[in-house]
CSV table of C-alpha atoms in Angstrom, one decimal:
chain,number,residue,atom,x,y,z
A,190,MET,CA,-29.4,-13.1,-1.8
A,191,ASP,CA,-29.9,-10.6,-4.6
A,192,HIS,CA,-26.8,-9.8,-6.7
A,193,SER,CA,-28.7,-7.7,-9.2
A,194,GLY,CA,-26.6,-4.7,-8.1
A,195,HIS,CA,-23.6,-6.3,-9.8
A,196,GLY,CA,-25.0,-7.0,-13.2
A,197,MET,CA,-25.7,-10.5,-14.5
A,198,THR,CA,-23.8,-12.1,-11.6
A,199,MET,CA,-26.3,-14.9,-11.1
A,200,ASP,CA,-25.9,-16.2,-14.7
A,201,LEU,CA,-22.1,-16.4,-14.8
A,202,PRO,CA,-20.7,-19.3,-16.7
A,203,PRO,CA,-18.0,-21.5,-15.1
A,204,PHE,CA,-14.9,-19.6,-14.1
A,205,THR,CA,-12.0,-19.3,-16.5
A,206,LEU,CA,-9.2,-16.8,-16.4
A,207,GLY,CA,-10.0,-15.5,-19.8
A,208,ARG,CA,-13.6,-14.8,-18.8
A,209,ALA,CA,-12.5,-13.3,-15.5
A,210,LEU,CA,-10.2,-10.7,-17.1
A,211,GLU,CA,-12.9,-9.3,-19.5
A,212,PHE,CA,-13.6,-5.6,-19.0
A,213,SER,CA,-16.6,-5.1,-16.6
A,214,PRO,CA,-16.0,-1.8,-14.9
A,215,ASP,CA,-17.3,-0.7,-11.5
A,216,LEU,CA,-17.9,3.0,-12.2
A,217,PHE,CA,-16.7,4.1,-8.7
A,218,PHE,CA,-13.3,2.4,-9.0
A,219,LEU,CA,-12.9,3.2,-12.7
A,220,ILE,CA,-13.3,6.9,-12.1
A,221,GLY,CA,-11.1,6.6,-9.0
A,222,CYS,CA,-8.3,4.9,-10.9
A,223,LEU,CA,-8.4,7.3,-13.8
A,224,LEU,CA,-8.4,10.3,-11.4
A,225,GLY,CA,-5.4,8.9,-9.6
A,226,LEU,CA,-3.4,8.4,-12.8
A,227,VAL,CA,-4.4,11.9,-14.0
A,228,LEU,CA,-3.4,13.7,-10.8
A,229,TYR,CA,-0.1,11.7,-10.5
A,230,GLY,CA,0.7,12.5,-14.1
A,231,TRP,CA,0.0,16.2,-13.6
A,232,GLY,CA,2.4,16.2,-10.6
A,233,VAL,CA,5.2,14.5,-12.6
A,234,LEU,CA,4.7,16.9,-15.6
A,235,ARG,CA,4.6,20.0,-13.3
A,236,LEU,CA,7.9,18.9,-11.8
A,237,GLY,CA,9.4,18.3,-15.2
A,238,ARG,CA,8.3,21.7,-16.5
A,239,ARG,CA,10.0,23.2,-13.5
A,240,GLY,CA,13.2,21.4,-14.3
A,241,ASP,CA,13.0,19.0,-11.4
A,242,SER,CA,13.4,15.3,-11.8
A,243,TRP,CA,11.1,12.5,-10.5
A,244,PRO,CA,12.3,8.9,-10.4
A,245,VAL,CA,10.8,6.8,-13.2
A,246,GLY,CA,10.7,3.8,-10.9
A,247,ARG,CA,8.2,5.6,-8.6
A,248,THR,CA,6.0,6.5,-11.5
A,249,VAL,CA,6.0,2.9,-12.7
A,250,ALA,CA,5.2,1.6,-9.2
A,251,PHE,CA,2.3,3.9,-8.8
A,252,VAL,CA,0.8,3.1,-12.3
A,253,LEU,CA,1.2,-0.6,-11.5
A,254,GLY,CA,-0.6,0.0,-8.2
A,255,VAL,CA,-3.5,1.7,-9.9
A,256,LEU,CA,-3.7,-1.1,-12.5
A,257,THR,CA,-3.9,-3.8,-9.8
A,258,VAL,CA,-6.9,-2.0,-8.3
A,259,ALA,CA,-8.4,-1.8,-11.8
A,260,LEU,CA,-7.6,-5.5,-12.4
A,261,VAL,CA,-9.7,-6.7,-9.5
A,262,MET,CA,-12.5,-4.1,-9.6
A,263,CYS,CA,-13.0,-3.3,-13.3
A,264,THR,CA,-13.0,-6.8,-14.8
A,265,LYS,CA,-15.3,-9.8,-14.4
A,266,LEU,CA,-13.1,-10.8,-11.5
A,267,ASN,CA,-15.4,-8.4,-9.6
A,268,ASP,CA,-18.5,-10.2,-10.8
A,269,TYR,CA,-17.2,-13.6,-10.0
A,270,GLY,CA,-16.0,-12.3,-6.6
A,271,MET,CA,-19.7,-11.7,-5.7
A,272,VAL,CA,-20.5,-15.5,-5.9
A,273,MET,CA,-17.1,-17.3,-5.5
A,274,PHE,CA,-15.3,-17.0,-2.2
A,275,SER,CA,-11.9,-17.9,-3.8
A,276,VAL,CA,-12.2,-15.1,-6.4
A,277,HIS,CA,-13.3,-12.6,-3.7
A,278,MET,CA,-10.2,-13.6,-1.6
A,279,VAL,CA,-7.9,-12.9,-4.6
A,280,GLN,CA,-9.6,-9.4,-4.8
A,281,HIS,CA,-9.2,-8.9,-1.1
A,282,MET,CA,-5.5,-9.9,-1.0
A,283,ILE,CA,-4.5,-7.9,-4.0
A,284,ILE,CA,-6.3,-4.7,-3.1
A,285,SER,CA,-5.2,-4.8,0.6
A,286,MET,CA,-1.6,-6.0,0.2
A,287,VAL,CA,-0.3,-5.7,-3.3
A,288,SER,CA,-1.9,-2.4,-4.5
A,289,PRO,CA,-1.0,-0.4,-1.3
A,290,ILE,CA,2.6,-1.5,-1.5
A,291,LEU,CA,2.9,-0.4,-5.1
A,292,LEU,CA,1.0,2.8,-4.6
A,293,LEU,CA,3.2,3.7,-1.6
A,294,LEU,CA,6.4,2.9,-3.6
A,295,GLY,CA,5.1,5.6,-6.0
A,296,ALA,CA,5.5,8.2,-3.1
A,297,PRO,CA,2.3,10.1,-4.0
A,298,VAL,CA,2.3,12.3,-0.9
A,299,THR,CA,5.9,13.4,-1.6
A,300,LEU,CA,5.0,14.2,-5.2
A,301,ALA,CA,2.0,16.2,-4.1
A,302,LEU,CA,4.1,18.3,-1.6
A,303,ARG,CA,6.6,19.0,-4.3
A,304,ALA,CA,4.2,19.7,-7.1
A,305,LEU,CA,1.4,21.7,-5.4
A,306,PRO,CA,2.0,25.4,-5.4
A,307,VAL,CA,2.7,27.2,-2.1
A,308,ALA,CA,-0.2,29.5,-1.2
A,309,GLY,CA,0.3,33.2,-0.5
A,310,ARG,CA,0.9,34.5,3.0
A,311,GLY,CA,-2.2,34.2,5.1
A,312,HIS,CA,-3.9,31.8,2.7
A,313,LYS,CA,-4.3,28.0,2.8
A,314,GLY,CA,-4.1,26.0,-0.4
A,315,PRO,CA,-4.2,22.3,-1.1
A,316,ARG,CA,-0.5,21.9,-0.1
A,317,GLU,CA,-1.0,23.6,3.2
A,318,LEU,CA,-4.1,21.5,4.0
A,319,LEU,CA,-2.2,18.3,3.1
A,320,LEU,CA,0.7,19.4,5.5
A,321,ALA,CA,-1.8,20.2,8.3
A,322,LEU,CA,-3.4,16.7,7.8
A,323,LEU,CA,0.0,15.0,7.9
A,324,HIS,CA,0.7,16.8,11.2
A,325,SER,CA,-2.7,16.2,12.7
A,326,ARG,CA,-3.5,14.1,15.8
A,327,TYR,CA,-5.9,12.0,13.6
A,328,VAL,CA,-3.1,10.9,11.3
A,329,ARG,CA,-0.7,10.3,14.2
A,330,ILE,CA,-3.3,7.9,15.7
A,331,VAL,CA,-4.4,6.1,12.5
A,332,SER,CA,-0.7,5.5,11.4
A,333,HIS,CA,0.5,4.3,14.8
A,334,PRO,CA,1.4,0.5,14.9
A,335,ALA,CA,-0.9,0.2,18.0
A,336,PHE,CA,-3.8,1.1,15.7
A,337,THR,CA,-2.7,-0.2,12.3
A,338,ILE,CA,-1.7,-3.8,13.3
A,339,PRO,CA,-5.0,-4.6,15.2
A,340,LEU,CA,-7.0,-3.0,12.4
A,341,PHE,CA,-5.2,-5.1,9.8
A,342,ILE,CA,-6.1,-8.3,11.8
A,343,ALA,CA,-9.6,-7.2,12.6
A,344,SER,CA,-10.3,-6.6,8.9
A,345,LEU,CA,-10.1,-10.4,8.5
A,346,TYR,CA,-11.6,-11.9,11.6
A,347,GLY,CA,-14.0,-9.2,12.5
A,348,LEU,CA,-15.4,-9.1,9.0
A,349,TYR,CA,-15.6,-12.7,7.7
A,350,PHE,CA,-16.5,-14.4,11.0
A,351,THR,CA,-19.3,-12.0,11.9
A,352,PRO,CA,-22.6,-11.1,10.1
A,353,LEU,CA,-21.0,-7.8,8.9
A,354,PHE,CA,-19.6,-9.4,5.7
A,355,ASP,CA,-23.0,-10.8,4.6
A,356,PHE,CA,-24.6,-7.4,5.3
A,357,LEU,CA,-22.1,-5.6,3.1
A,358,MET,CA,-22.4,-8.2,0.3
A,359,GLU,CA,-26.2,-7.5,0.0
A,360,SER,CA,-25.7,-4.3,-1.9
A,361,LYS,CA,-23.3,-2.8,-4.5
A,362,THR,CA,-22.7,0.2,-2.1
A,363,GLY,CA,-21.8,-2.2,0.7
A,364,HIS,CA,-19.4,-4.1,-1.5
A,365,ILE,CA,-17.7,-0.9,-2.7
A,366,ALA,CA,-17.4,0.3,0.9
A,367,MET,CA,-15.8,-3.0,1.9
A,368,MET,CA,-13.2,-2.8,-1.0
A,369,VAL,CA,-12.4,0.8,-0.2
A,370,HIS,CA,-11.9,-0.3,3.4
A,371,PHE,CA,-9.5,-3.1,2.4
A,372,LEU,CA,-7.4,-0.6,0.3
A,373,ALA,CA,-7.4,2.0,3.1
A,374,VAL,CA,-6.3,-0.5,5.7
A,375,GLY,CA,-3.5,-1.7,3.5
A,376,LEU,CA,-2.3,1.9,2.9
A,377,VAL,CA,-2.3,2.9,6.6
A,378,PHE,CA,-0.6,-0.4,7.6
A,379,PHE,CA,2.2,-0.3,5.1
A,380,TRP,CA,2.7,3.5,5.1
A,381,PRO,CA,5.0,3.7,8.2
A,382,ILE,CA,6.7,0.5,7.2
A,383,MET,CA,7.6,1.6,3.7
A,384,GLY,CA,8.8,4.9,5.0
A,385,ILE,CA,9.0,6.7,1.6
A,386,ASP,CA,6.3,9.4,2.1
A,387,PRO,CA,6.6,11.7,5.1
A,388,GLY,CA,4.5,10.7,8.1
A,389,PRO,CA,4.3,11.1,11.9
A,390,HIS,CA,5.9,7.7,12.6
A,391,ARG,CA,9.4,7.0,11.3
A,392,PRO,CA,10.6,3.9,13.1
A,393,GLY,CA,14.1,2.4,12.4
A,394,TYR,CA,14.5,-0.4,9.8
A,395,VAL,CA,14.5,-3.2,12.3
A,396,MET,CA,11.3,-1.9,14.0
A,397,ARG,CA,9.7,-1.6,10.5
A,398,MET,CA,10.5,-5.3,9.8
A,399,LEU,CA,9.0,-6.3,13.2
A,400,GLU,CA,5.8,-4.3,12.4
A,401,LEU,CA,5.6,-6.0,9.0
A,402,PHE,CA,5.9,-9.5,10.4
A,403,ALA,CA,3.6,-8.8,13.4
A,404,GLY,CA,0.4,-9.0,11.2
A,405,MET,CA,1.4,-11.7,8.8
A,406,PRO,CA,1.0,-14.8,11.1
A,407,PHE,CA,-2.7,-13.8,11.6
A,408,HIS,CA,-3.2,-13.9,7.9
A,409,ALA,CA,-1.8,-17.4,7.8
A,410,PHE,CA,-4.0,-18.6,10.7
A,411,PHE,CA,-7.0,-17.1,9.0
A,412,GLY,CA,-6.2,-19.0,5.8
A,413,ILE,CA,-5.7,-22.2,7.7
A,414,ALA,CA,-9.0,-21.8,9.5
A,415,LEU,CA,-10.8,-21.6,6.2
A,416,MET,CA,-9.0,-24.5,4.7
A,417,MET,CA,-9.7,-26.8,7.7
A,418,ALA,CA,-13.4,-25.9,8.1
A,419,SER,CA,-15.8,-28.8,7.6
A,420,GLU,CA,-18.7,-26.5,6.4
A,421,PRO,CA,-19.1,-23.2,4.7
A,422,MET,CA,-18.4,-20.4,7.2
A,423,VAL,CA,-19.7,-17.4,5.2
A,424,ALA,CA,-23.4,-17.3,4.4
A,425,ALA,CA,-22.9,-15.1,1.3
A,426,TYR,CA,-21.0,-18.0,-0.4
A,427,ARG,CA,-23.0,-21.0,1.0
A,428,ASP,CA,-25.1,-21.5,-2.1
A,429,PRO,CA,-23.1,-20.7,-5.3
A,430,PRO,CA,-25.1,-20.5,-8.6
A,431,ALA,CA,-25.5,-23.9,-10.3
A,432,SER,CA,-24.2,-22.4,-13.5
A,433,LEU,CA,-20.7,-22.1,-11.9
A,434,GLY,CA,-20.5,-25.9,-11.3
A,435,ILE,CA,-18.6,-25.5,-8.0
A,436,ASP,CA,-18.9,-26.8,-4.5
A,437,ALA,CA,-19.1,-24.2,-1.7
A,438,LEU,CA,-16.8,-26.0,0.7
A,439,THR,CA,-14.1,-26.7,-1.9
A,440,ASP,CA,-14.3,-23.1,-3.0
A,441,GLN,CA,-13.9,-22.0,0.6
A,442,ASN,CA,-10.8,-24.2,1.0
A,443,ALA,CA,-9.3,-22.6,-2.1
A,444,ALA,CA,-10.0,-19.2,-0.6
A,445,GLY,CA,-8.2,-20.2,2.6
A,446,GLY,CA,-5.2,-21.4,0.5
A,447,ILE,CA,-5.1,-18.1,-1.3
A,448,ALA,CA,-5.2,-16.1,2.0
A,449,TRP,CA,-2.5,-18.3,3.5
A,450,ALA,CA,-0.2,-18.0,0.4
A,451,PHE,CA,-0.7,-14.3,0.0
A,452,SER,CA,0.6,-13.6,3.5
A,453,GLU,CA,4.1,-14.5,2.2
A,454,ILE,CA,4.2,-12.5,-1.1
A,455,PRO,CA,3.8,-8.9,0.3
A,456,SER,CA,6.2,-9.8,3.1
A,457,VAL,CA,8.9,-10.6,0.6
A,458,LEU,CA,8.2,-7.6,-1.6
A,459,VAL,CA,8.3,-5.2,1.4
A,460,LEU,CA,11.4,-6.9,2.9
A,461,ILE,CA,13.3,-6.4,-0.4
A,462,ALA,CA,12.2,-2.7,-0.5
A,463,LEU,CA,13.3,-2.2,3.1
A,464,VAL,CA,16.7,-3.9,2.7
A,465,TYR,CA,17.3,-1.8,-0.4
A,466,GLN,CA,16.3,1.4,1.4
A,467,TRP,CA,18.5,0.5,4.3
A,468,TYR,CA,21.4,-0.1,2.0
A,469,ARG,CA,20.9,3.3,0.2
A,470,SER,CA,20.6,5.0,3.6
A,471,GLU,CA,23.9,3.5,4.8
A,472,GLN,CA,25.6,4.5,1.5
A,473,ARG,CA,24.4,8.1,1.9
A,474,GLN,CA,25.6,8.1,5.5
A,475,ALA,CA,29.0,6.8,4.4
A,476,LYS,CA,29.3,9.5,1.7
A,477,ARG,CA,28.3,12.2,4.2
A,478,SER,CA,31.0,10.9,6.7
A,479,ASP,CA,33.6,10.8,3.9
A,480,ARG,CA,32.8,14.4,2.9
A,481,ALA,CA,33.0,15.5,6.5
A,482,ALA,CA,36.3,13.7,6.9
A,483,ASP,CA,37.6,15.3,3.7
A,484,ARG,CA,36.6,18.8,5.0
A,485,ASP,CA,38.3,18.1,8.3
A,486,GLY,CA,41.4,16.9,6.4
A,487,ASP,CA,41.4,20.1,4.3
A,488,LYS,CA,41.1,22.2,7.4
A,489,GLU,CA,44.0,20.4,9.1
A,490,LEU,CA,46.1,20.7,5.9
A,491,ALA,CA,45.3,24.5,5.7
A,492,ALA,CA,46.2,24.9,9.4
A,493,TYR,CA,49.5,23.0,8.9
A,494,ASN,CA,50.4,25.1,5.8
A,495,ALA,CA,49.6,28.3,7.8
A,496,TYR,CA,51.8,27.1,10.6
A,497,LEU,CA,54.7,26.4,8.2
A,498,ALA,CA,54.2,29.9,6.6
A,499,SER,CA,54.3,31.5,10.1
A,500,LEU,CA,57.6,29.6,10.9
A,501,GLN,CA,59.1,30.8,7.5
A,502,ALA,CA,58.0,34.4,8.2
A,503,ARG,CA,59.6,34.2,11.7
A,504,GLY,CA,62.9,32.8,10.2
A,505,GLN,CA,63.1,35.6,7.7
C-alpha cells in the first residue's frame, strides 16, 4: 500500500512519544482548527463588547477540544497512525469521544446564536440560517437516538471489519474523510446527551444517561474482539514497515486494549457533566420555587393587612 500521501510514513523510526508529538500538520485539519478558534474567539469578543458575559469554562473547554483534534491530526501521531493500528486507535478514540465532548461543553451553537447579528425584516443572515437548520427535519433525524446510537456502533464494526477501512486508508483524502466522519459521529452522538446547545431532542437526565451507556458496551466488545484475535484483522496494518520494529498482531492487541479502555473514559467525563448539570438544574428550580413562595407570601401578607385596615376603617 502506498503511503506517499502522508509524507515519509514508510521510513518512520521506532515509535516514541517524543517523536509522535513533533509538529507534522495535516493542512485540512490545521486550517479547520485555526478557523474554529478564530470564529469562537470572535463570538466571545463580540459578546464582551456588547457587555454580555460568556463563561470562561466554556471557552477553555472549546479550546481544549480544538487542541485535542490538532494533537492527533497535526503531529507525527497522524503519520504513525497510518502504519500502526495502536496509534490509529488512539487517534480514533480521541477525535470521536474526547474532542466532541470538550467542543460541546464549549456550547458553540449557543455562542453563535448570541453573537451573530439578527438580519433585517425579510432577510436571512447566518443566524437565521442556523436557526432554520436546527429546526429542520434533517437535524431532527440525525440527532435522534434511533439514528445516533446505531451510527456510533456501525462506525466501529462497519468500518474496521469490512474492506471500507482499507479503501479509505489508500489515500490522504480517504483518511481525512474517515477522521472527519469520526468527529462528526461523536458530535451528533454526544450533542443530545450533553444538552448544552439547543437541539430538537432534549431528553431528561435519566434518559440521557441511558443513551450514553447504550453505545459503550459495543466499544468494549470491539476492543475485546481485537485483543483476542489470533491474526491481523485489518489488511492496512498487516505488514508494518520493518523500520518500526513491531509485530502486527501485538500492535493489533494493543489497539484493542486502547479501544476497550477508552470506552470508560468519556463515560465518566459525560456522567460528571450530567450530574453537575442536573444539580444546577435542581438548584435553579428550587430558587424559582422559593421566589414564587415569597411572592405568594407577600400577596397573603398584603391581603391580610388590607383586611385589618378595612376592619379598622369600619370600627371608626
